[in-house]
Short mmCIF file of C-alpha atoms in Angstrom, two decimals:
data_model
loop_
_atom_site.label_atom_id
_atom_site.label_comp_id
_atom_site.label_asym_id
_atom_site.label_seq_id
_atom_site.Cartn_x
_atom_site.Cartn_y
_atom_site.Cartn_z
CA UNK A 1 0.04 -0.27 -0.04
CA UNK A 2 1.43 3.57 -0.96
CA UNK A 3 1.26 6.01 1.23
CA UNK A 4 0.19 9.19 -0.24
CA UNK A 5 3.73 10.68 -0.21
CA UNK A 6 5.04 7.80 -2.63
CA UNK A 7 1.97 8.19 -4.88
CA UNK A 8 1.57 11.66 -6.66
CA UNK A 9 3.47 15.20 -6.18
CA UNK A 10 2.87 18.80 -6.73
CA UNK A 11 4.71 21.65 -8.11
CA UNK A 12 5.69 23.81 -5.08
CA UNK A 13 4.19 27.18 -5.73
CA UNK A 14 7.39 28.86 -5.34
CA UNK A 15 8.38 27.47 -8.80
CA UNK A 16 6.18 29.46 -10.55
CA UNK A 17 8.07 32.57 -10.98
CA UNK A 18 6.77 35.56 -13.33
CA UNK A 19 9.49 35.20 -15.81
CA UNK A 20 8.34 31.46 -16.33
CA UNK A 21 4.62 32.02 -16.34
CA UNK A 22 5.36 34.88 -19.16
CA UNK A 23 7.62 32.40 -20.89
CA UNK A 24 5.05 29.24 -20.93
CA UNK A 25 2.10 31.87 -22.37
CA UNK A 26 4.20 33.36 -24.62
CA UNK A 27 5.71 30.16 -25.78
CA UNK A 28 9.16 30.68 -25.27
CA UNK A 29 9.54 27.90 -23.04
CA UNK A 30 7.94 24.45 -22.30
CA UNK A 31 6.45 22.97 -19.58
CA UNK A 32 7.25 19.21 -19.08
CA UNK A 33 5.03 17.53 -16.22
CA UNK A 34 6.47 14.17 -16.07
CA UNK A 35 9.95 15.84 -15.03
CA UNK A 36 9.33 18.33 -13.71
CA UNK A 37 10.89 20.51 -16.23
CA UNK A 38 11.07 23.82 -18.23
CA UNK A 39 12.82 23.97 -21.32
CA UNK A 40 13.39 27.03 -23.82
CA UNK A 41 11.04 26.03 -26.61
CA UNK A 42 12.79 29.06 -29.29
CA UNK A 43 15.51 30.12 -30.37
CA UNK A 44 19.17 29.18 -29.83
CA UNK A 45 18.50 27.92 -26.40
CA UNK A 46 15.60 25.64 -27.30
CA UNK A 47 15.89 22.29 -25.50
CA UNK A 48 18.06 23.59 -22.98
CA UNK A 49 16.88 23.90 -19.59
CA UNK A 50 15.81 26.56 -17.66
CA UNK A 51 14.86 25.09 -14.42
CA UNK A 52 13.87 22.17 -12.32
CA UNK A 53 10.66 22.83 -10.90
CA UNK A 54 10.54 21.36 -7.03
CA UNK A 55 8.03 18.92 -6.25
CA UNK A 56 6.19 18.30 -2.54
CA UNK A 57 4.26 15.49 -1.93
CA UNK A 58 0.70 15.43 -2.07
CA UNK A 59 -0.70 16.01 2.06
CA UNK A 60 -3.83 14.76 2.98
CA UNK A 61 -5.20 18.42 3.41
CA UNK A 62 -4.30 18.74 -0.28
CA UNK A 63 -6.72 15.64 -1.18
CA UNK A 64 -9.06 16.88 1.32
CA UNK A 65 -9.51 19.88 -0.31
CA UNK A 66 -8.27 19.56 -4.08
CA UNK A 67 -9.76 22.93 -5.17
CA UNK A 68 -7.56 25.16 -3.65
CA UNK A 69 -4.56 23.13 -4.97
CA UNK A 70 -6.32 22.75 -8.47
CA UNK A 71 -6.68 26.77 -8.36
CA UNK A 72 -3.34 26.65 -9.58
CA UNK A 73 -4.04 24.87 -12.41
CA UNK A 74 -6.06 28.01 -13.65
CA UNK A 75 -4.21 30.34 -12.85
CA UNK A 76 -0.96 29.27 -14.68
CA UNK A 77 -3.13 28.11 -17.76
CA UNK A 78 -3.31 30.53 -20.64
CA UNK A 79 -5.73 30.04 -23.64
CA UNK A 80 -3.26 27.71 -25.65
CA UNK A 81 -1.97 25.40 -22.77
CA UNK A 82 -2.92 23.15 -19.51
CA UNK A 83 -0.18 22.63 -17.18
CA UNK A 84 -0.62 19.70 -15.04
CA UNK A 85 -0.18 20.43 -11.26
CA UNK A 86 0.67 16.86 -9.98
CA UNK A 87 2.95 14.39 -10.83
CA UNK A 88 2.07 10.80 -10.73
CA UNK A 89 5.54 9.02 -9.00
CA UNK A 90 6.88 6.53 -11.46
CA UNK A 91 7.06 3.95 -8.59
CA UNK A 92 3.49 4.07 -7.99
CA UNK A 93 2.19 3.39 -11.02
CA UNK A 94 4.39 0.68 -11.69
CA UNK A 95 3.14 -0.84 -8.08
CA UNK A 96 -0.51 -0.56 -9.91
CA UNK A 97 0.67 -2.00 -13.27
CA UNK A 98 2.12 -4.90 -11.61
CA UNK A 99 -0.93 -5.79 -9.58
CA UNK A 100 -2.76 -5.60 -12.64
CA UNK A 101 -0.42 -8.19 -14.49
CA UNK A 102 -0.42 -10.45 -11.23
CA UNK A 103 -4.07 -10.33 -11.49
CA UNK A 104 -3.74 -11.41 -15.48
CA UNK A 105 -1.43 -14.11 -14.51
CA UNK A 106 -3.54 -15.61 -11.88
CA UNK A 107 -6.80 -15.55 -14.39
CA UNK A 108 -4.88 -16.74 -17.40
CA UNK A 109 -3.28 -19.58 -15.48
CA UNK A 110 -7.01 -21.22 -14.90
CA UNK A 111 -8.45 -20.52 -18.18
CA UNK A 112 -8.75 -23.46 -20.50
CA UNK A 113 -10.30 -21.85 -23.41
CA UNK A 114 -8.43 -20.39 -26.30
CA UNK A 115 -10.59 -17.26 -26.84
CA UNK A 116 -10.75 -16.30 -23.43
CA UNK A 117 -6.68 -16.23 -23.66
CA UNK A 118 -6.88 -14.06 -26.41
CA UNK A 119 -9.80 -11.56 -24.42
CA UNK A 120 -7.37 -11.52 -21.82
CA UNK A 121 -4.62 -9.95 -23.94
CA UNK A 122 -6.26 -7.02 -24.35
CA UNK A 123 -5.46 -6.03 -20.66
CA UNK A 124 -1.66 -7.33 -20.95
CA UNK A 125 -2.00 -4.48 -24.11
CA UNK A 126 -3.24 -1.79 -22.12
CA UNK A 127 -0.52 -2.26 -19.14
CA UNK A 128 2.07 -2.72 -22.04
CA UNK A 129 0.90 0.80 -23.55
CA UNK A 130 1.24 1.99 -20.12
CA UNK A 131 4.42 1.27 -19.05
CA UNK A 132 5.86 2.70 -22.69
CA UNK A 133 4.46 5.71 -22.22
CA UNK A 134 5.52 6.22 -18.45
CA UNK A 135 8.94 5.24 -20.07
CA UNK A 136 8.42 8.19 -23.08
CA UNK A 137 7.57 10.69 -20.34
CA UNK A 138 10.55 9.92 -18.50
CA UNK A 139 13.00 10.19 -21.67
CA UNK A 140 11.33 13.18 -22.84
CA UNK A 141 11.27 11.50 -26.39
CA UNK A 142 8.79 13.84 -28.06
CA UNK A 143 9.36 12.34 -31.40
CA UNK A 144 7.43 8.93 -30.70
CA UNK A 145 4.94 10.12 -28.14
CA UNK A 146 2.17 10.92 -30.61
CA UNK A 147 1.75 6.89 -31.64
CA UNK A 148 2.42 5.96 -27.92
CA UNK A 149 -0.70 8.10 -27.10
CA UNK A 150 -2.98 7.05 -29.37
CA UNK A 151 -1.62 2.89 -28.96
CA UNK A 152 -2.83 4.35 -25.07
CA UNK A 153 -6.21 5.34 -25.85
CA UNK A 154 -7.17 2.95 -27.97
CA UNK A 155 -6.10 -0.09 -25.45
CA UNK A 156 -7.70 1.68 -22.50
CA UNK A 157 -10.94 1.82 -24.70
CA UNK A 158 -10.79 -2.05 -25.21
CA UNK A 159 -9.54 -2.50 -21.64
CA UNK A 160 -13.06 -1.03 -20.38
CA UNK A 161 -14.92 -2.96 -23.00
CA UNK A 162 -13.31 -6.09 -21.43
CA UNK A 163 -14.68 -5.17 -18.30
CA UNK A 164 -18.03 -5.24 -19.15
CA UNK A 165 -17.62 -8.34 -21.17
CA UNK A 166 -16.30 -9.94 -18.00
CA UNK A 167 -19.10 -8.81 -15.91
CA UNK A 168 -21.54 -10.44 -18.24
CA UNK A 169 -19.29 -13.43 -17.86
CA UNK A 170 -19.36 -13.53 -14.05
CA UNK A 171 -23.16 -13.43 -13.62
CA UNK A 172 -23.38 -16.73 -15.56
CA UNK A 173 -25.14 -18.99 -13.01
CA UNK A 174 -22.71 -22.08 -11.43
CA UNK A 175 -19.86 -19.88 -12.06
CA UNK A 176 -17.07 -21.45 -9.39
CA UNK A 177 -16.25 -19.33 -6.02
CA UNK A 178 -12.25 -19.30 -7.40
CA UNK A 179 -13.49 -18.00 -10.53
CA UNK A 180 -15.06 -15.05 -9.34
CA UNK A 181 -12.58 -14.31 -7.20
CA UNK A 182 -9.71 -13.98 -9.36
CA UNK A 183 -11.94 -12.41 -11.99
CA UNK A 184 -12.75 -9.88 -9.21
CA UNK A 185 -9.45 -9.09 -8.45
CA UNK A 186 -8.59 -8.16 -12.36
CA UNK A 187 -11.20 -5.64 -12.46
CA UNK A 188 -10.65 -4.04 -9.18
CA UNK A 189 -6.54 -3.55 -10.20
CA UNK A 190 -7.73 -2.40 -13.52
CA UNK A 191 -9.84 0.09 -12.20
CA UNK A 192 -7.67 1.59 -9.53
CA UNK A 193 -4.54 2.37 -12.16
CA UNK A 194 -6.84 3.70 -14.72
CA UNK A 195 -6.73 7.31 -12.77
CA UNK A 196 -2.53 7.78 -13.01
CA UNK A 197 -3.23 6.26 -16.41
CA UNK A 198 -5.23 9.42 -17.38
CA UNK A 199 -2.64 11.45 -15.69
CA UNK A 200 -0.07 9.94 -17.93
CA UNK A 201 -2.66 10.13 -20.84
CA UNK A 202 -2.71 13.96 -20.37
CA UNK A 203 1.19 14.25 -19.70
CA UNK A 204 2.08 13.35 -23.07
CA UNK A 205 -0.28 15.28 -24.60
CA UNK A 206 1.29 18.14 -22.77
CA UNK A 207 4.89 16.54 -24.02
CA UNK A 208 4.02 16.78 -27.52
CA UNK A 209 1.60 19.96 -27.11
CA UNK A 210 -0.99 17.69 -28.63
CA UNK A 211 -3.99 20.17 -27.43
CA UNK A 212 -6.42 17.79 -28.35
CA UNK A 213 -4.95 15.29 -25.61
CA UNK A 214 -4.34 17.93 -23.24
CA UNK A 215 -7.25 20.58 -22.97
CA UNK A 216 -10.70 19.90 -22.49
CA UNK A 217 -10.97 16.18 -24.00
CA UNK A 218 -8.79 15.03 -20.67
CA UNK A 219 -12.28 15.58 -19.03
CA UNK A 220 -13.83 13.26 -21.89
CA UNK A 221 -11.91 10.48 -20.44
CA UNK A 222 -12.79 11.41 -17.03
CA UNK A 223 -16.35 10.94 -17.81
CA UNK A 224 -16.14 7.73 -19.74
CA UNK A 225 -13.86 6.37 -16.67
CA UNK A 226 -16.17 7.20 -13.95
CA UNK A 227 -19.37 5.99 -15.92
CA UNK A 228 -17.72 3.05 -15.87
CA UNK A 229 -16.63 3.01 -12.55
CA UNK A 230 -20.24 3.80 -11.47
CA UNK A 231 -21.37 0.58 -13.31
CA UNK A 232 -18.85 -1.23 -11.74
CA UNK A 233 -20.35 -0.22 -8.43
CA UNK A 234 -23.72 -0.68 -9.18
CA UNK A 235 -22.98 -4.41 -10.14
CA UNK A 236 -20.97 -5.60 -7.41
CA UNK A 237 -23.65 -3.93 -4.73
CA UNK A 238 -26.68 -6.28 -6.58
CA UNK A 239 -24.26 -9.17 -5.99
CA UNK A 240 -23.48 -8.45 -2.36
CA UNK A 241 -26.91 -7.42 -2.24
CA UNK A 242 -27.90 -11.07 -3.74
CA UNK A 243 -25.91 -13.01 -0.98
CA UNK A 244 -27.52 -10.69 1.66
CA UNK A 245 -30.79 -11.57 0.61
CA UNK A 246 -30.44 -15.04 0.85
CA UNK A 247 -30.70 -16.14 -2.92
CA UNK A 248 -26.70 -17.05 -2.84
CA UNK A 249 -23.67 -16.40 -4.15
CA UNK A 250 -20.12 -16.93 -3.23
CA UNK A 251 -19.96 -14.86 0.28
CA UNK A 252 -16.50 -15.58 1.36
CA UNK A 253 -15.06 -14.40 -1.97
CA UNK A 254 -17.04 -11.27 -1.56
CA UNK A 255 -15.92 -10.88 1.78
CA UNK A 256 -12.39 -11.07 1.02
CA UNK A 257 -12.65 -8.20 -1.57
CA UNK A 258 -14.65 -5.87 0.13
CA UNK A 259 -12.04 -3.95 1.74
CA UNK A 260 -10.27 -3.56 -2.10
CA UNK A 261 -13.64 -2.45 -3.30
CA UNK A 262 -13.89 0.38 -0.49
CA UNK A 263 -10.56 1.50 -1.37
CA UNK A 264 -11.28 1.47 -5.08
CA UNK A 265 -14.41 3.46 -4.54
CA UNK A 266 -13.59 5.95 -1.81
CA UNK A 267 -10.06 6.35 -3.04
CA UNK A 268 -8.64 9.79 -2.25
CA UNK A 269 -6.01 9.52 -4.47
CA UNK A 270 -7.59 8.66 -7.36
CA UNK A 271 -10.60 11.11 -6.89
CA UNK A 272 -7.54 13.70 -6.57
CA UNK A 273 -6.27 12.57 -9.85
CA UNK A 274 -9.71 12.92 -11.82
CA UNK A 275 -10.53 16.08 -10.32
CA UNK A 276 -6.87 17.42 -11.22
CA UNK A 277 -7.95 16.37 -15.08
CA UNK A 278 -11.62 17.64 -14.83
CA UNK A 279 -10.58 21.37 -13.36
CA UNK A 280 -11.93 23.99 -15.37
CA UNK A 281 -10.74 25.12 -18.73
CA UNK A 282 -8.28 28.14 -18.59
CA UNK A 283 -10.01 31.30 -17.54
CA UNK A 284 -10.13 33.51 -20.80
CA UNK A 285 -11.68 36.83 -19.21
CA UNK A 286 -10.59 39.73 -20.78
CA UNK A 287 -7.97 41.83 -19.01
CA UNK A 288 -5.27 44.52 -20.25
CA UNK A 289 -2.67 42.15 -20.26
CA UNK A 290 -4.16 39.44 -21.88
CA UNK A 291 -3.42 37.05 -19.07
CA UNK A 292 -6.73 35.81 -16.90
CA UNK A 293 -7.35 37.62 -13.71
CA UNK A 294 -6.02 35.37 -11.26
CA UNK A 295 -2.52 34.81 -13.41
CA UNK A 296 -2.19 38.77 -13.44
CA UNK A 297 -2.24 38.74 -9.50
CA UNK A 298 0.06 35.84 -9.51
CA UNK A 299 2.21 38.03 -11.43
CA UNK A 300 2.27 41.37 -9.40
CA UNK A 301 2.78 39.60 -6.23
CA UNK A 302 5.75 37.26 -7.88
CA UNK A 303 6.99 40.42 -9.59
CA UNK A 304 7.23 42.47 -6.32
CA UNK A 305 9.26 39.46 -4.53
CA UNK A 306 11.37 39.43 -7.53
CA UNK A 307 12.12 42.97 -7.40
CA UNK A 308 12.85 42.64 -3.57
CA UNK A 309 15.28 39.73 -4.07
CA UNK A 310 17.06 41.82 -7.08
CA UNK B 1 -18.39 -32.66 18.91
CA UNK B 2 -16.71 -30.36 16.45
CA UNK B 3 -18.64 -27.29 14.66
CA UNK B 4 -19.31 -27.44 11.18
CA UNK B 5 -20.98 -25.39 8.95
CA UNK B 6 -23.63 -26.38 6.61
CA UNK B 7 -23.66 -24.25 3.29
CA UNK B 8 -26.51 -21.99 3.81
CA UNK B 9 -27.36 -19.35 1.79
CA UNK B 10 -29.60 -17.45 4.58
CA UNK B 11 -26.63 -17.26 6.81
CA UNK B 12 -24.41 -16.14 4.35
CA UNK B 13 -24.93 -12.83 4.70
CA UNK B 14 -22.92 -13.35 7.85
CA UNK B 15 -19.96 -12.69 5.60
CA UNK B 16 -20.91 -8.96 5.21
CA UNK B 17 -21.64 -8.23 8.65
CA UNK B 18 -19.34 -5.66 10.46
CA UNK B 19 -17.32 -6.96 13.49
CA UNK B 20 -19.25 -5.12 16.32
CA UNK B 21 -22.29 -7.14 14.60
CA UNK B 22 -20.90 -10.53 15.04
CA UNK B 23 -19.52 -9.60 18.10
CA UNK B 24 -23.27 -8.98 19.50
CA UNK B 25 -23.94 -12.60 18.14
CA UNK B 26 -21.43 -14.42 19.47
CA UNK B 27 -21.93 -13.44 22.73
CA UNK B 28 -25.68 -14.39 22.43
CA UNK B 29 -24.74 -17.63 21.67
CA UNK B 30 -22.28 -17.95 23.98
CA UNK B 31 -23.32 -16.37 27.02
CA UNK B 32 -26.79 -16.35 28.92
CA UNK B 33 -28.40 -12.79 28.80
CA UNK B 34 -30.25 -13.02 32.24
CA UNK B 35 -26.80 -13.80 33.83
CA UNK B 36 -24.40 -13.45 31.90
CA UNK B 37 -22.82 -16.66 32.22
CA UNK B 38 -21.30 -18.75 29.88
CA UNK B 39 -24.15 -21.35 28.21
CA UNK B 40 -22.88 -24.87 29.07
CA UNK B 41 -24.18 -26.17 25.56
CA UNK B 42 -21.88 -23.42 23.68
CA UNK B 43 -19.06 -24.63 21.64
CA UNK B 44 -18.09 -21.72 19.96
CA UNK B 45 -15.53 -20.21 22.50
CA UNK B 46 -13.74 -24.14 22.48
CA UNK B 47 -13.37 -23.76 18.56
CA UNK B 48 -9.83 -22.83 17.81
CA UNK B 49 -10.40 -21.29 14.32
CA UNK B 50 -12.91 -19.02 16.18
CA UNK B 51 -10.63 -18.34 19.45
CA UNK B 52 -7.76 -17.25 17.25
CA UNK B 53 -9.74 -14.93 15.39
CA UNK B 54 -11.38 -13.20 18.20
CA UNK B 55 -7.75 -13.14 20.21
CA UNK B 56 -6.63 -11.62 16.88
CA UNK B 57 -9.58 -8.92 16.71
CA UNK B 58 -10.33 -10.73 13.52
CA UNK B 59 -13.90 -11.81 14.23
CA UNK B 60 -15.25 -11.90 10.78
CA UNK B 61 -12.88 -14.04 9.32
CA UNK B 62 -14.52 -16.68 11.80
CA UNK B 63 -18.08 -16.01 10.53
CA UNK B 64 -18.76 -19.56 9.20
CA UNK B 65 -18.40 -20.90 12.88
CA UNK B 66 -20.54 -18.37 14.13
CA UNK B 67 -23.27 -19.34 11.52
CA UNK B 68 -22.49 -23.48 12.28
CA UNK B 69 -23.17 -22.64 16.44
CA UNK B 70 -26.37 -21.04 15.46
CA UNK B 71 -27.36 -23.88 12.73
CA UNK B 72 -26.12 -26.46 16.27
CA UNK B 73 -28.23 -24.54 18.15
CA UNK B 74 -31.22 -24.89 15.70
CA UNK B 75 -31.21 -28.75 15.51
CA UNK B 76 -31.86 -31.57 17.95
CA UNK B 77 -29.26 -32.27 19.96
CA UNK B 78 -29.23 -35.89 19.48
CA UNK B 79 -29.12 -35.22 15.46
CA UNK B 80 -26.74 -33.05 15.65
CA UNK B 81 -24.10 -35.53 17.07
CA UNK B 82 -25.02 -38.27 14.14
CA UNK B 83 -24.77 -35.56 11.38
CA UNK B 84 -21.22 -34.07 12.82
CA UNK B 85 -19.73 -37.89 13.00
CA UNK B 86 -21.26 -38.85 9.55
CA UNK B 87 -21.09 -35.39 7.71
CA UNK B 88 -19.73 -32.27 6.93
CA UNK B 89 -22.05 -30.05 8.85
CA UNK B 90 -23.37 -30.55 12.67
CA UNK B 91 -26.65 -28.00 12.58
CA UNK B 92 -29.50 -27.22 10.72
CA UNK B 93 -30.10 -24.81 7.84
CA UNK B 94 -31.75 -21.42 8.98
CA UNK B 95 -34.66 -21.71 7.06
CA UNK B 96 -35.60 -24.96 9.05
CA UNK B 97 -34.71 -22.19 12.28
CA UNK B 98 -37.03 -19.85 10.96
CA UNK B 99 -40.06 -22.58 10.20
CA UNK B 100 -39.27 -23.69 14.16
CA UNK B 101 -39.82 -20.28 15.27
CA UNK B 102 -42.84 -19.91 13.24
CA UNK B 103 -44.26 -22.87 14.76
CA UNK B 104 -43.36 -21.85 18.21
CA UNK B 105 -44.92 -18.61 17.84
CA UNK B 106 -48.26 -19.32 15.57
CA UNK B 107 -46.80 -17.52 12.30
CA UNK B 108 -47.44 -18.44 9.03
CA UNK B 109 -44.55 -18.16 6.80
CA UNK B 110 -45.65 -20.24 3.98
CA UNK B 111 -46.42 -16.80 1.53
CA UNK B 112 -43.18 -15.50 2.50
CA UNK B 113 -40.91 -15.09 -0.75
CA UNK B 114 -37.68 -14.84 0.44
CA UNK B 115 -35.64 -15.23 4.01
CA UNK B 116 -36.02 -11.56 4.46
CA UNK B 117 -39.70 -11.55 4.47
CA UNK B 118 -39.93 -14.33 6.85
CA UNK B 119 -38.10 -12.36 9.13
CA UNK B 120 -40.23 -9.98 8.87
CA UNK B 121 -43.31 -12.16 9.20
CA UNK B 122 -41.74 -13.41 12.42
CA UNK B 123 -40.68 -9.73 13.93
CA UNK B 124 -44.32 -9.10 13.13
CA UNK B 125 -45.76 -11.89 14.82
CA UNK B 126 -43.64 -11.34 17.68
CA UNK B 127 -44.92 -7.77 18.20
CA UNK B 128 -48.70 -8.47 18.21
CA UNK B 129 -50.44 -9.98 21.29
CA UNK B 130 -53.10 -10.71 18.95
CA UNK B 131 -52.44 -10.93 15.33
CA UNK B 132 -55.27 -10.95 12.90
CA UNK B 133 -54.54 -11.00 9.29
CA UNK B 134 -56.23 -7.84 7.47
CA UNK B 135 -57.30 -6.63 10.64
CA UNK B 136 -54.77 -5.07 13.50
CA UNK B 137 -52.09 -5.89 15.65
CA UNK B 138 -52.55 -5.49 19.35
CA UNK B 139 -49.37 -5.21 20.77
CA UNK B 140 -48.57 -6.91 24.32
CA UNK B 141 -48.09 -4.61 27.23
CA UNK B 142 -44.13 -5.16 27.06
CA UNK B 143 -43.76 -4.40 23.55
CA UNK B 144 -45.85 -1.19 24.21
CA UNK B 145 -43.95 -0.21 27.38
CA UNK B 146 -40.42 -0.64 25.19
CA UNK B 147 -41.99 1.22 22.04
CA UNK B 148 -42.68 4.22 24.56
CA UNK B 149 -38.86 3.92 25.12
CA UNK B 150 -37.73 4.20 21.85
CA UNK B 151 -39.95 6.73 20.93
CA UNK B 152 -42.04 5.11 18.95
CA UNK B 153 -46.09 6.02 19.08
CA UNK B 154 -47.04 4.14 16.37
CA UNK B 155 -46.39 0.86 18.52
CA UNK B 156 -46.80 2.23 21.94
CA UNK B 157 -50.44 3.32 21.20
CA UNK B 158 -51.36 -0.13 20.86
CA UNK B 159 -53.03 -1.17 17.71
CA UNK B 160 -52.12 -0.21 14.29
CA UNK B 161 -52.97 -1.95 11.46
CA UNK B 162 -51.12 -5.24 9.84
CA UNK B 163 -50.90 -3.60 6.27
CA UNK B 164 -49.22 -0.43 8.02
CA UNK B 165 -46.90 -2.18 10.31
CA UNK B 166 -45.78 -4.64 7.37
CA UNK B 167 -45.07 -1.52 5.32
CA UNK B 168 -43.10 0.20 8.23
CA UNK B 169 -41.15 -2.93 8.43
CA UNK B 170 -40.28 -3.09 4.71
CA UNK B 171 -39.38 0.65 4.12
CA UNK B 172 -38.35 2.28 7.04
CA UNK B 173 -34.78 0.86 8.43
CA UNK B 174 -35.30 2.60 11.22
CA UNK B 175 -38.61 1.58 12.35
CA UNK B 176 -36.92 -2.23 11.43
CA UNK B 177 -34.20 -1.64 13.91
CA UNK B 178 -36.11 -0.41 17.02
CA UNK B 179 -38.56 -3.11 16.31
CA UNK B 180 -35.86 -5.52 16.83
CA UNK B 181 -34.53 -3.58 19.63
CA UNK B 182 -38.01 -3.30 21.27
CA UNK B 183 -38.48 -7.35 20.90
CA UNK B 184 -34.35 -7.53 22.36
CA UNK B 185 -36.18 -5.94 25.44
CA UNK B 186 -38.85 -8.15 26.02
CA UNK B 187 -37.93 -10.90 28.51
CA UNK B 188 -37.00 -14.14 26.76
CA UNK B 189 -40.51 -16.01 27.94
CA UNK B 190 -43.07 -13.10 27.50
CA UNK B 191 -42.31 -12.77 23.93
CA UNK B 192 -46.41 -12.15 23.76
CA UNK B 193 -48.84 -14.73 25.37
CA UNK B 194 -48.97 -17.08 22.22
CA UNK B 195 -44.96 -17.73 22.16
CA UNK B 196 -44.77 -18.24 25.81
CA UNK B 197 -47.70 -20.66 25.83
CA UNK B 198 -46.69 -22.36 22.45
CA UNK B 199 -43.00 -22.52 23.75
CA UNK B 200 -44.31 -24.00 27.54
CA UNK B 201 -45.94 -26.94 25.14
CA UNK B 202 -42.70 -27.37 23.29
CA UNK B 203 -40.81 -27.52 26.12
CA UNK B 204 -43.00 -29.42 28.13
CA UNK B 205 -42.13 -32.79 26.14
CA UNK B 206 -39.10 -34.08 27.11
CA UNK B 207 -37.47 -35.35 24.33
CA UNK B 208 -38.31 -31.96 22.78
CA UNK B 209 -37.45 -29.93 25.55
CA UNK B 210 -34.18 -31.56 26.84
CA UNK B 211 -32.35 -32.39 23.37
CA UNK B 212 -34.68 -29.93 20.17
CA UNK B 213 -34.22 -26.88 19.26
CA UNK B 214 -33.05 -23.82 22.01
CA UNK B 215 -35.55 -21.55 21.21
CA UNK B 216 -34.55 -19.32 23.65
CA UNK B 217 -31.24 -18.94 21.88
CA UNK B 218 -32.46 -19.10 18.12
CA UNK B 219 -35.42 -16.71 18.57
CA UNK B 220 -33.35 -13.47 19.79
CA UNK B 221 -29.91 -15.06 17.42
CA UNK B 222 -32.59 -14.60 14.50
CA UNK B 223 -33.36 -10.88 15.49
CA UNK B 224 -29.64 -10.69 15.26
CA UNK B 225 -29.29 -11.90 12.17
CA UNK B 226 -32.32 -10.01 10.82
CA UNK B 227 -31.04 -6.79 11.84
CA UNK B 228 -27.49 -7.71 9.82
CA UNK B 229 -29.15 -8.58 6.73
CA UNK B 230 -30.96 -5.69 6.61
CA UNK B 231 -28.23 -3.44 7.23
CA UNK B 232 -26.16 -5.48 4.54
CA UNK B 233 -29.09 -4.86 2.00
CA UNK B 234 -28.96 -1.06 2.99
CA UNK B 235 -25.42 -0.91 1.93
CA UNK B 236 -23.67 -4.00 0.98
CA UNK B 237 -20.09 -2.86 0.57
CA UNK B 238 -20.17 -1.03 3.78
CA UNK B 239 -19.21 2.23 1.96
CA UNK B 240 -18.96 5.57 3.67
CA UNK B 241 -22.98 7.07 3.49
CA UNK B 242 -22.92 10.70 1.74
#
């Protein structure tokens, strides 16, 4: 179990100096969320590092009140770019991917039918795409990012469709308790990795400057994920209620998975990651500087601090 | 005689019970509520799997032992022993326990569509001194006194229609839980005059009285199981309620 401190990090507010904010907004600098660096985007210095941004762990208070922290996203955003404000730790994501793979192995080891094994490959393809995307972010290899991104999105859709099919499979009468056990574990872990995976999708968009990945469409995948999570929760509650009502079912298996289900449906970290992707689009209210009003306030405040420092 | 759980849809709900509720049920099965003494016939506390789970504060892991104890109390002692030697279970299924309680208190549960319905029908009958289908329910003095304590005027006033009572038991979780709490307050041998009379008749038969189903235990245990069931139906995965 990863603690909050190992899962997600936020950029320290002190990073956002007026010059950096200006640079991002006028396109002379580019922000790389995966490793928290600011680099020059144009001219002779293109690609050179401006600064490594300081990361600090997200606190329980941040999780309890994400809006305050997410306000930074609105503040930093211009009409052209959305800046991610949290980074998912590589170890956290790797741990989640490993958990999914273990479930895949457990299910695969018990399946005799070839077609069901083929279907299971869908999940492996998704975790493989996710791991590749994570590596790409770490290496900042922009050139191949587009292919990786579209592959990841496609595999995510297939994985979610697979989950729906798996529920139907488990619902058939006479299914063995251990099959329910393995399948439930797989479904829980696959849904649990997705909020972090959606962050990775968004980060690739920021890396490539592909706004179709990074901006408002981030909200569509989140909506889709929430719908699938809601459907899964309703389905689980139905299965549990049948046992409670005395209609039968794998009671001991359900008891074993209840803590994991509670964690999945009530995860503050997952909710935090989803909320950060759902943060509103940059404010485009009119202002003399062309910057959104909150951004100008930050600029002026930081300029005063910079002036004093000089 | 080792406790052996009999696979039982009616008691599978105990797998979804909270630790506190299972503790209550286990206590009820192992200790006499009137004096707090350990029941001579209980076996749960001596069952190694249960004892270890309790020591490690994970009584939920031992739900099947608790269910097995209830199934045992629901069966005839001699038959239990034979079942234990010959088979992989000790006691009787929960539905049989409900049927015995129904016989004892004069309730008709044949029309009940599921185990939850059976429990509600039994609770309704237990609250009533006189129970006329399609008529009114007249509560016993004990039930009315307890109802006043729980601020349930619909019960304390003494007469309420059967339909209204059924609707309340089905629709109103708060009423359901209060009804159980009221019944648990009533001294075991005066759960309605009808119940007491029937109970005496059953217990006066030597064979049935000595080795027969322990209604003084299974009736309150059934009320606890019904309470657990209602909680699980309301919030099956036990998520924090918004």
